[in-house]
Every structure is written in C-alpha cells, then in structure tokens.
Amino acid sequence: MLLGISLAPIIYVLIIGHYKEYMIFQSSIRRGLSNSEYSILILLEYIGLFSFICWFFEYNKQKKMHSYFYILLYFFLIIWIDGKRFLIPTVIVLFLFFYTHSVYFIYKKIPLKLVISILIILFGLLYSGYTLLYKINTINSLRIIDSLYLAFRIDFGRDDVTKFVLYKEIIEKQPILNYRGESLIATFLFFIPRSLWINKPFPHYRYLTAALYNTQILDIPAGMTPSIFEMSIANFGVILGIIFTLIFLIFCIKISDNEKSIVLKAMYLIMIIGILTQSMDAMIAMIFLSVFNKLFQKLKFMGKSII
C-alpha cells in the first residue's frame, strides 16, 4: 500500500506530460507547469516521500543492501521531478530523522556518525559539481571557493531577499505588493482556478522577482525563492511581519514537541525547514494537513488523528 502511494508523484508527471522538459534538471516554471499543477505535484512528492520512508523503516525489516539502493533511487527520482536543489537536503534530513527514531539507531546497527558523514560528503560533491558545471558565469568572476560559498548562500540562505524587502519597505517606501495580504490570499486560495477569479493574486515569488528585476509580474525571467521572513514583512509590514513570523514558528515548534507520532513530528520538521528557506506556497499542502489533523484531534474524530 505504502509503496503504491509513493509512486503517486511519478504517475502524476506521466499524466500531465512535459516529457521533454523532464529530460533536463530544471524548475517547474521552465518545465511549463502551472501554479496549480506544481502545488499538486509538491503535495504528492511529500506524500510519496513519507510513504516510501515509512515503508523502508517499518515494513522492510531485513534492510539488505539492495534496499538502500532502492531508497537512493527513489530519492533521486523525486529530486529530479521536483527540479529544485532544496529537496536534496530535505530528503537527507527526513531520512536522518526517521533513522534516529528507528530500532536500527537504538541498537546501533549502523553508526550514526558514519551515515551523516557519507550523506554530507555526497551532498557536498553533488552540489559542488552542479555549481561548477552550471554556474560558469559566477565562477569566471570569482575564485572557486568564493563562488561555491556564494552559490550555497543564494540557494539555501534568504538574507538577500529579506534585506531587499526591508529596503523597499523602510528606505524607498515602496512595498512590493499592491496591498497588504495580497500574496497570502493567493497562497491559501490556490485551489480556486484563475478562470473563475480573473483578478486572483499571483504567488508571492512573482511579486518578489518582479520587484528585483524591475519588471512586470508576468514578464519575470525566472523565479526568486522567498521565505517566511520577507513574505511576512511584505504582507503585514515590518513590525507585524516580524511578530507574525516569530509567533508562527514558535507555534509550529510547540505543536511538534507535543506530538507523539513520529510521522507527524517529521512532517512538522520539514514544514518548518521549508517555510524558513522556501516559499510558503510550497509548504501550503503540509500546513493544511497539519491544521486538519489538529481539528480532527480536537473533535476526537473516531478517537484518532488522520495521520
């Protein structure tokens, strides 16, 4: 059952098409996916990841060597399907979380230091190779070590876009949104088709990228990845944005600490990492799942949570 569910993102890609675009590792925008298609794909990716890892640690008792080949292959396919480098550290963190809560860690059948060392080395080699091969323009103007640091900071840090939005808000007095809460409306009402709502706001990254490139929302050359910090400031203003971010993160951490389910703890962990380093649009499916689960827990629906 879990293995069948884990195939959902792969089946979805086969259904929506864009086969030629998937021959190259690139973002969903370059592959021609609409916002709604990408939202569904993200949801299926995380459901698939959790399903496969649960199968690996719960039902795959013997853990033979070929089992680790299967999980590495599955991780590779999901990362390739998603097209974003962020998913590489995500699957590493997810695997380590489940591993440290499994009997294999308790009985120390596989040393944790060895696993972490291997994963860090693999990630470093893959990321460095990608940077050196595909970011030639940056390499030409900087030393290799500096260019690797710059690429890592751009891909996994969000201080640049946060400082940009603060500059627009405080210095230039020109918010990147047309009105407060505009991109949050698009995030939480993503399921409403634009054909039914012509003036529906766009995802937040479009406003951010358009402001960075000083162009129109529909003319952006690529998508700049936001985070909850600058997204909150853009939607609520500087003071309220900072307050909202802190309250939201503390609330998520507190809920996670109170959970007994390992799967739910893992979901909250990935959700927190995601909203800190990615657009909230990418995490909205997990936010909805966590909210629905809490509602069912409060209502004691059949005495169980939905996960």
Tab-separated table of N, CA, C and O in Angstrom, residues 22 26 70 106 110 122-123 126 133 141-142 145 148-149 177 183 210 246 264 283 299:
chain	number	residue	atom	x	y	z
A	22	TYR	N	11.356	17.223	-18.825
A	22	TYR	CA	11.842	16.440	-17.679
A	22	TYR	C	13.124	15.678	-17.988
A	22	TYR	O	13.665	15.006	-17.102
A	26	GLN	N	15.557	21.016	-14.137
A	26	GLN	CA	15.204	22.424	-14.144
A	26	GLN	C	13.927	22.628	-13.354
A	26	GLN	O	13.240	21.675	-12.990
A	70	TYR	N	17.377	1.050	-3.438
A	70	TYR	CA	16.017	1.456	-3.788
A	70	TYR	C	15.698	2.849	-3.244
A	70	TYR	O	15.110	3.681	-3.949
A	106	ILE	N	18.625	2.775	17.691
A	106	ILE	CA	18.591	2.414	19.111
A	106	ILE	C	19.594	1.318	19.420
A	106	ILE	O	20.329	1.362	20.412
A	110	ILE	N	23.850	0.515	12.654
A	110	ILE	CA	24.602	1.330	11.695
A	110	ILE	C	25.024	2.610	12.423
A	110	ILE	O	24.171	3.341	12.911
A	122	LEU	N	28.376	13.151	0.149
A	122	LEU	CA	27.622	13.006	-1.105
A	122	LEU	C	26.958	14.318	-1.498
A	122	LEU	O	27.013	14.730	-2.665
A	123	PHE	N	26.343	14.978	-0.517
A	123	PHE	CA	25.679	16.248	-0.801
A	123	PHE	C	26.699	17.294	-1.253
A	123	PHE	O	26.466	18.040	-2.210
A	126	LEU	N	27.849	16.460	-4.866
A	126	LEU	CA	26.792	16.717	-5.844
A	126	LEU	C	26.572	18.217	-6.038
A	126	LEU	O	26.472	18.709	-7.162
A	133	LEU	N	29.602	23.132	-12.806
A	133	LEU	CA	29.211	22.816	-14.180
A	133	LEU	C	28.190	23.792	-14.749
A	133	LEU	O	28.224	24.103	-15.942
A	141	SER	N	34.097	35.040	-12.509
A	141	SER	CA	34.401	36.299	-11.858
A	141	SER	C	34.889	36.141	-10.422
A	141	SER	O	35.302	37.115	-9.801
A	142	LEU	N	34.839	34.937	-9.894
A	142	LEU	CA	35.243	34.706	-8.516
A	142	LEU	C	36.127	33.476	-8.420
A	142	LEU	O	36.142	32.634	-9.311
A	145	ILE	N	36.325	28.755	-4.469
A	145	ILE	CA	35.808	28.649	-3.107
A	145	ILE	C	34.795	29.752	-2.816
A	145	ILE	O	33.779	29.543	-2.151
A	148	LEU	N	31.515	28.944	-4.734
A	148	LEU	CA	30.762	27.881	-4.065
A	148	LEU	C	30.020	28.433	-2.856
A	148	LEU	O	28.858	28.100	-2.615
A	149	TYR	N	30.699	29.287	-2.093
A	149	TYR	CA	30.055	29.906	-0.932
A	149	TYR	C	28.886	30.791	-1.361
A	149	TYR	O	27.806	30.763	-0.764
A	177	LEU	N	4.155	44.545	-2.816
A	177	LEU	CA	2.778	44.127	-3.080
A	177	LEU	C	1.902	45.339	-3.322
A	177	LEU	O	2.201	46.454	-2.878
A	183	SER	N	-0.350	38.417	-1.429
A	183	SER	CA	0.182	37.109	-1.808
A	183	SER	C	-0.260	35.991	-0.871
A	183	SER	O	-0.287	34.826	-1.268
A	210	ALA	N	9.580	40.258	-9.677
A	210	ALA	CA	9.272	41.436	-10.495
A	210	ALA	C	9.892	42.695	-9.893
A	210	ALA	O	10.411	43.555	-10.619
A	246	LEU	N	7.654	35.167	14.218
A	246	LEU	CA	8.070	34.562	15.491
A	246	LEU	C	6.950	33.736	16.106
A	246	LEU	O	7.172	32.606	16.565
A	264	LEU	N	4.192	12.589	12.158
A	264	LEU	CA	3.766	13.978	12.308
A	264	LEU	C	4.933	14.869	12.728
A	264	LEU	O	5.059	16.011	12.267
A	283	MET	N	4.821	24.844	0.883
A	283	MET	CA	4.514	24.136	2.124
A	283	MET	C	3.034	24.175	2.475
A	283	MET	O	2.631	23.626	3.495
A	299	LEU	N	-11.664	17.306	17.779
A	299	LEU	CA	-13.019	16.762	17.700
A	299	LEU	C	-13.068	15.287	18.092
A	299	LEU	O	-14.157	14.708	18.205
